[in-house]
Coordinates of N, CA and C in Angstrom, one line a residue:
M1 N 30.9 -54.3 88.0 CA 29.8 -53.9 88.9 C 28.7 -53.1 88.2
S2 N 27.5 -53.5 88.4 CA 26.4 -52.7 87.8 C 25.7 -52.0 89.0
A3 N 25.4 -50.7 88.7 CA 24.8 -49.9 89.8 C 23.7 -49.1 89.2
P4 N 22.6 -48.8 90.0 CA 21.6 -47.9 89.4 C 22.0 -46.5 89.2
V5 N 21.3 -45.8 88.3 CA 21.6 -44.4 88.0 C 21.5 -43.5 89.2
D6 N 20.7 -43.8 90.2 CA 20.6 -42.9 91.3 C 21.8 -43.0 92.2
Y7 N 22.6 -44.0 92.0 CA 23.9 -44.1 92.6 C 25.0 -43.5 91.8
T8 N 25.1 -44.0 90.5 CA 26.2 -43.6 89.6 C 26.2 -42.1 89.3
N9 N 25.0 -41.5 89.3 CA 24.9 -40.1 88.9 C 24.6 -39.2 90.2
D10 N 24.8 -39.8 91.3 CA 24.6 -39.0 92.6 C 25.9 -38.2 92.8
I11 N 25.6 -36.9 92.9 CA 26.7 -35.9 93.1 C 27.6 -36.3 94.4
R12 N 26.9 -36.8 95.4 CA 27.7 -37.2 96.6 C 28.6 -38.4 96.4
S13 N 28.1 -39.4 95.6 CA 28.9 -40.5 95.2 C 30.1 -40.1 94.4
I14 N 29.8 -39.3 93.4 CA 30.9 -38.8 92.5 C 31.9 -38.0 93.2
S15 N 31.5 -37.0 94.0 CA 32.4 -36.1 94.7 C 33.2 -36.8 95.8
A16 N 32.8 -38.0 96.2 CA 33.5 -38.7 97.2 C 34.7 -39.4 96.6
L17 N 34.8 -39.4 95.3 CA 36.0 -40.0 94.6 C 37.0 -39.0 94.4
D18 N 38.2 -39.1 95.0 CA 39.2 -38.1 94.8 C 39.7 -38.1 93.4
N19 N 40.1 -36.9 92.9 CA 40.7 -36.8 91.6 C 39.7 -37.2 90.5
F20 N 38.4 -37.1 90.7 CA 37.5 -37.5 89.7 C 37.5 -36.5 88.5
M21 N 37.5 -37.1 87.3 CA 37.6 -36.3 86.1 C 36.3 -36.5 85.3
S22 N 35.7 -35.4 84.8 CA 34.5 -35.4 84.0 C 34.8 -34.7 82.7
I23 N 34.4 -35.3 81.6 CA 34.6 -34.7 80.3 C 33.3 -34.7 79.6
N24 N 32.8 -33.6 79.2 CA 31.5 -33.5 78.5 C 31.6 -32.5 77.4
N25 N 30.6 -32.6 76.5 CA 30.6 -31.8 75.3 C 29.6 -30.6 75.5
A26 N 29.6 -29.7 74.5 CA 28.7 -28.5 74.5 C 28.3 -28.2 73.1
V27 N 27.1 -27.8 72.9 CA 26.6 -27.3 71.7 C 27.1 -25.8 71.5
D28 N 26.9 -25.1 72.6 CA 27.4 -23.7 72.6 C 27.6 -23.3 74.1
V29 N 28.3 -22.2 74.3 CA 28.7 -21.6 75.6 C 28.5 -20.1 75.4
D30 N 27.9 -19.5 76.4 CA 27.7 -18.0 76.3 C 28.8 -17.4 77.1
L31 N 28.9 -16.0 77.0 CA 30.0 -15.3 77.7 C 29.8 -15.2 79.2
F32 N 28.7 -15.7 79.7 CA 28.6 -15.8 81.2 C 29.1 -17.1 81.7
G33 N 29.3 -18.1 80.7 CA 29.7 -19.4 81.1 C 28.6 -20.5 81.2
Q34 N 27.4 -20.1 80.7 CA 26.3 -21.1 80.7 C 26.6 -22.0 79.5
V35 N 26.3 -23.3 79.8 CA 26.6 -24.3 78.7 C 25.3 -24.9 78.3
N36 N 25.1 -25.0 77.0 CA 24.0 -25.7 76.4 C 24.5 -26.9 75.7
A37 N 24.1 -28.1 76.2 CA 24.5 -29.3 75.6 C 23.4 -30.2 75.1
E38 N 22.2 -29.5 74.9 CA 21.0 -30.3 74.6 C 20.2 -29.9 73.4
S39 N 20.4 -28.6 73.0 CA 19.5 -28.1 72.0 C 20.1 -27.1 71.0
A40 N 19.5 -27.0 69.9 CA 19.9 -25.9 68.9 C 18.7 -25.0 69.0
G41 N 18.7 -24.0 69.8 CA 17.6 -23.1 70.1 C 16.5 -24.0 70.7
I42 N 15.3 -24.0 70.0 CA 14.2 -24.8 70.6 C 14.2 -26.3 70.1
K43 N 15.1 -26.6 69.1 CA 15.2 -27.9 68.6 C 16.0 -28.8 69.5
H44 N 15.3 -29.8 70.1 CA 16.0 -30.7 71.1 C 16.8 -31.7 70.3
I45 N 18.1 -31.8 70.6 CA 19.0 -32.7 69.9 C 19.6 -33.7 70.8
S46 N 19.5 -33.6 72.1 CA 20.2 -34.5 73.1 C 19.5 -34.4 74.4
G47 N 19.8 -35.3 75.3 CA 19.3 -35.2 76.7 C 20.5 -34.8 77.6
A48 N 20.2 -34.5 78.8 CA 21.3 -34.1 79.7 C 22.2 -35.3 80.1
G49 N 21.6 -36.5 80.1 CA 22.3 -37.7 80.4 C 23.2 -37.7 81.6
G50 N 22.9 -36.9 82.6 CA 23.7 -36.9 83.8 C 24.8 -35.9 83.7
Q51 N 24.9 -35.1 82.7 CA 26.1 -34.2 82.5 C 26.3 -33.3 83.7
L52 N 25.2 -32.7 84.2 CA 25.3 -31.7 85.3 C 25.8 -32.5 86.6
D53 N 25.3 -33.7 86.8 CA 25.7 -34.5 87.9 C 27.2 -34.7 87.9
F54 N 27.8 -35.1 86.7 CA 29.2 -35.3 86.7 C 30.0 -34.1 86.7
V55 N 29.5 -33.0 86.1 CA 30.2 -31.7 86.2 C 30.3 -31.3 87.7
L56 N 29.2 -31.3 88.4 CA 29.2 -30.9 89.8 C 30.0 -31.9 90.7
G57 N 29.9 -33.2 90.4 CA 30.6 -34.2 91.2 C 32.1 -34.0 91.1
A58 N 32.6 -33.8 89.8 CA 34.0 -33.5 89.6 C 34.5 -32.2 90.2
Y59 N 33.6 -31.2 90.1 CA 33.9 -29.9 90.6 C 34.1 -29.9 92.1
L60 N 33.3 -30.8 92.8 CA 33.4 -30.9 94.2 C 34.4 -32.0 94.7
S61 N 34.9 -32.8 93.8 CA 35.8 -33.9 94.2 C 37.1 -33.3 94.6
K62 N 37.7 -33.8 95.7 CA 39.1 -33.4 96.1 C 40.1 -33.7 94.9
G63 N 40.6 -32.6 94.4 CA 41.5 -32.8 93.2 C 40.8 -33.1 91.9
G64 N 39.5 -33.0 91.9 CA 38.7 -33.3 90.7 C 38.7 -32.2 89.7
K65 N 38.5 -32.5 88.5 CA 38.4 -31.5 87.4 C 37.2 -31.9 86.5
S66 N 36.6 -30.9 86.0 CA 35.5 -31.1 85.1 C 35.8 -30.3 83.8
F67 N 35.7 -30.9 82.7 CA 36.1 -30.3 81.4 C 34.8 -30.2 80.5
I68 N 34.5 -29.1 80.0 CA 33.5 -28.9 78.9 C 34.3 -28.7 77.7
C69 N 34.1 -29.5 76.7 CA 34.9 -29.5 75.5 C 34.1 -29.3 74.3
C70 N 34.5 -28.4 73.4 CA 33.8 -28.2 72.1 C 34.7 -27.6 71.1
S71 N 34.4 -27.8 69.8 CA 35.1 -27.1 68.8 C 34.7 -25.6 68.9
S72 N 35.5 -24.7 68.5 CA 35.2 -23.3 68.7 C 34.2 -22.8 67.6
T73 N 34.1 -23.6 66.5 CA 33.2 -23.2 65.4 C 32.4 -24.4 64.9
F74 N 31.4 -24.1 64.1 CA 30.8 -25.1 63.3 C 30.3 -24.5 62.0
K75 N 29.9 -25.3 61.0 CA 29.4 -24.7 59.8 C 27.9 -24.8 59.8
G76 N 27.3 -23.6 59.6 CA 25.8 -23.5 59.5 C 25.3 -24.2 58.3
K77 N 23.9 -24.3 58.3 CA 23.3 -25.0 57.1 C 23.6 -24.3 55.8
D78 N 23.9 -23.0 55.9 CA 24.3 -22.3 54.6 C 25.8 -22.3 54.3
G79 N 26.5 -23.1 55.1 CA 27.9 -23.3 54.9 C 28.8 -22.3 55.6
S80 N 28.2 -21.3 56.2 CA 29.0 -20.2 56.9 C 29.6 -20.7 58.2
L81 N 30.8 -20.2 58.5 CA 31.4 -20.5 59.8 C 30.7 -19.7 60.9
Q82 N 30.4 -20.5 62.0 CA 29.7 -19.9 63.1 C 30.4 -20.2 64.4
S83 N 30.3 -19.3 65.4 CA 31.0 -19.6 66.6 C 30.1 -20.4 67.6
R84 N 30.7 -21.3 68.3 CA 30.0 -22.0 69.4 C 30.0 -21.2 70.7
I85 N 30.9 -20.2 70.7 CA 31.0 -19.3 71.9 C 30.2 -18.1 71.4
V86 N 29.1 -17.8 72.1 CA 28.1 -16.8 71.7 C 27.9 -15.8 72.9
P87 N 27.5 -14.6 72.6 CA 27.2 -13.6 73.6 C 26.2 -14.1 74.7
T88 N 25.1 -14.6 74.2 CA 24.1 -15.2 75.0 C 23.5 -16.4 74.3
L89 N 23.0 -17.4 75.1 CA 22.4 -18.5 74.4 C 21.2 -18.1 73.6
N90 N 21.0 -18.8 72.5 CA 19.8 -18.5 71.7 C 18.5 -18.7 72.5
P91 N 17.5 -17.9 72.2 CA 16.2 -18.2 72.8 C 15.7 -19.6 72.7
G92 N 15.3 -20.2 73.8 CA 14.8 -21.6 73.7 C 15.9 -22.6 74.0
S93 N 17.2 -22.1 74.0 CA 18.3 -23.1 74.3 C 18.2 -23.5 75.8
I94 N 18.6 -24.7 76.0 CA 18.6 -25.3 77.4 C 19.9 -25.1 78.1
V95 N 19.8 -24.6 79.3 CA 21.0 -24.4 80.1 C 21.3 -25.7 80.8
T96 N 22.2 -26.5 80.3 CA 22.6 -27.8 80.8 C 23.4 -27.7 82.1
D97 N 24.4 -26.8 82.0 CA 25.3 -26.5 83.1 C 25.3 -25.0 83.4
T98 N 25.1 -24.7 84.7 CA 25.1 -23.3 85.0 C 26.5 -22.6 85.1
R99 N 26.5 -21.3 84.9 CA 27.8 -20.6 84.9 C 28.6 -20.7 86.1
A100 N 27.9 -21.0 87.3 CA 28.6 -21.1 88.5 C 29.4 -22.4 88.7
N101 N 29.1 -23.4 87.9 CA 29.7 -24.7 88.1 C 30.6 -25.2 87.0
I102 N 31.0 -24.3 86.1 CA 31.9 -24.7 85.0 C 33.3 -24.6 85.5
H103 N 34.1 -25.6 85.4 CA 35.5 -25.6 85.8 C 36.4 -25.3 84.7
Y104 N 36.6 -26.2 83.8 CA 37.5 -25.9 82.6 C 36.6 -25.9 81.3
L105 N 36.9 -24.9 80.4 CA 36.4 -24.9 79.1 C 37.5 -25.1 78.1
V106 N 37.3 -26.0 77.2 CA 38.4 -26.4 76.3 C 37.9 -26.3 74.8
T107 N 38.7 -25.6 74.0 CA 38.5 -25.6 72.6 C 39.9 -25.9 71.9
E108 N 39.9 -26.0 70.6 CA 41.2 -26.2 70.0 C 42.2 -25.0 70.2
F109 N 41.7 -23.9 70.8 CA 42.5 -22.7 71.0 C 43.0 -22.7 72.5
G110 N 42.7 -23.7 73.2 CA 43.2 -23.7 74.6 C 42.2 -24.2 75.6
K111 N 42.7 -24.1 76.9 CA 41.9 -24.5 78.0 C 41.9 -23.3 79.0
V112 N 40.8 -23.0 79.6 CA 40.7 -22.0 80.6 C 40.0 -22.5 81.9
N113 N 40.5 -22.1 83.0 CA 39.9 -22.5 84.3 C 39.0 -21.4 84.7
L114 N 37.7 -21.6 84.7 CA 36.7 -20.6 85.1 C 36.2 -20.7 86.5
K115 N 36.8 -21.6 87.3 CA 36.3 -21.8 88.7 C 36.6 -20.5 89.5
G116 N 35.6 -20.0 90.1 CA 35.8 -18.9 91.0 C 36.0 -17.5 90.4
L117 N 36.0 -17.4 89.1 CA 36.2 -16.1 88.4 C 35.0 -15.2 88.5
T118 N 35.2 -13.9 88.4 CA 34.1 -12.9 88.3 C 33.5 -13.0 87.0
T119 N 32.4 -12.4 86.8 CA 31.8 -12.3 85.4 C 32.7 -11.8 84.4
W120 N 33.4 -10.7 84.7 CA 34.3 -10.1 83.8 C 35.5 -10.9 83.5
Q121 N 36.1 -11.6 84.5 CA 37.2 -12.5 84.3 C 36.8 -13.7 83.4
K122 N 35.6 -14.2 83.7 CA 35.1 -15.4 83.0 C 34.9 -15.0 81.6
C123 N 34.3 -13.9 81.3 CA 34.1 -13.4 79.9 C 35.4 -13.3 79.1
E124 N 36.4 -12.7 79.7 CA 37.7 -12.6 79.1 C 38.3 -14.0 78.8
A125 N 38.2 -14.9 79.8 CA 38.8 -16.2 79.6 C 38.1 -17.0 78.5
I126 N 36.8 -16.9 78.5 CA 36.0 -17.6 77.5 C 36.3 -17.1 76.1
I127 N 36.4 -15.8 75.9 CA 36.8 -15.2 74.6 C 38.2 -15.6 74.2
S128 N 39.0 -15.8 75.1 CA 40.4 -16.2 74.8 C 40.5 -17.6 74.1
V129 N 39.5 -18.4 74.3 CA 39.5 -19.7 73.6 C 38.5 -19.8 72.4
A130 N 37.9 -18.7 72.1 CA 37.0 -18.6 70.9 C 37.9 -18.6 69.7
H131 N 37.3 -18.9 68.6 CA 38.0 -18.8 67.3 C 38.5 -17.3 67.1
P132 N 39.7 -17.1 66.7 CA 40.2 -15.7 66.5 C 39.3 -14.8 65.6
D133 N 38.7 -15.4 64.6 CA 37.8 -14.6 63.7 C 36.6 -14.0 64.4
F134 N 36.3 -14.5 65.6 CA 35.1 -14.1 66.3 C 35.4 -13.3 67.5
R135 N 36.6 -13.2 67.9 CA 36.9 -12.5 69.2 C 36.5 -11.1 69.3
D136 N 36.8 -10.3 68.2 CA 36.5 -8.9 68.2 C 35.0 -8.7 68.3
Q137 N 34.2 -9.5 67.6 CA 32.8 -9.4 67.7 C 32.3 -9.8 69.1
L138 N 32.8 -10.8 69.7 CA 32.4 -11.2 71.0 C 32.8 -10.1 72.0
I139 N 33.9 -9.5 71.9 CA 34.3 -8.4 72.8 C 33.3 -7.2 72.6
A140 N 32.9 -6.9 71.4 CA 32.0 -5.8 71.2 C 30.6 -6.1 71.8
E141 N 30.2 -7.4 71.7 CA 28.9 -7.8 72.4 C 29.0 -7.7 73.9
A142 N 30.2 -8.2 74.4 CA 30.4 -8.1 75.8 C 30.4 -6.7 76.4
E143 N 30.9 -5.8 75.6 CA 30.9 -4.4 76.0 C 29.5 -3.9 76.1
K144 N 28.6 -4.2 75.1 CA 27.2 -3.8 75.1 C 26.5 -4.4 76.3
M145 N 26.9 -5.6 76.7 CA 26.3 -6.3 77.9 C 26.9 -5.8 79.2
H146 N 27.9 -4.9 79.1 CA 28.6 -4.4 80.3 C 29.3 -5.5 81.1
I147 N 29.8 -6.5 80.4 CA 30.6 -7.5 81.1 C 32.1 -7.5 80.6
W148 N 32.5 -6.4 79.9 CA 33.8 -6.3 79.4 C 34.3 -4.9 80.0
K149 N 35.3 -5.0 80.9 CA 35.8 -3.7 81.5 C 37.0 -3.3 80.8
K150 N 37.4 -2.0 80.9 CA 38.6 -1.5 80.4 C 39.8 -2.2 80.9
S151 N 39.7 -2.7 82.1 CA 40.8 -3.4 82.7 C 41.1 -4.7 82.1
N152 N 40.2 -5.3 81.3 CA 40.5 -6.5 80.6 C 40.4 -6.4 79.1
K153 N 40.4 -5.2 78.6 CA 40.4 -5.0 77.2 C 41.8 -5.3 76.7
R154 N 41.9 -5.8 75.5 CA 43.3 -6.2 74.9 C 43.8 -5.0 74.2

């Protein structure tokens, strides 16, 4: 069956399918749960391609799940190891998926369910799947941003 994009990417069509699964990639994710899947700062590297439609459709589907998957790190142009999980998105980065709509975040260090979490709970969960070499730095930045409470300090 061939169908137009205004049907295939319609959140109502997607969410009407029980147990719908959506798997998408991210360039980086911030500690609030915002996902950038389109740019490296102001350098545009991809389009949205319906990602938000499928994230929302799966999120709203009965039994559905949406997964944002990425490696926890990448090598910068200078060869240094850098985290894909960042305190805040870089200036000019595009927010592809909003923090309120992210269900699961997956890295090689695990999977966390972010659905319905508070800002503080979400921050802790996101840091838990960051590369271990960056966790202390991310916690320090979260403390500066007042999204890391004593109740969730390790």
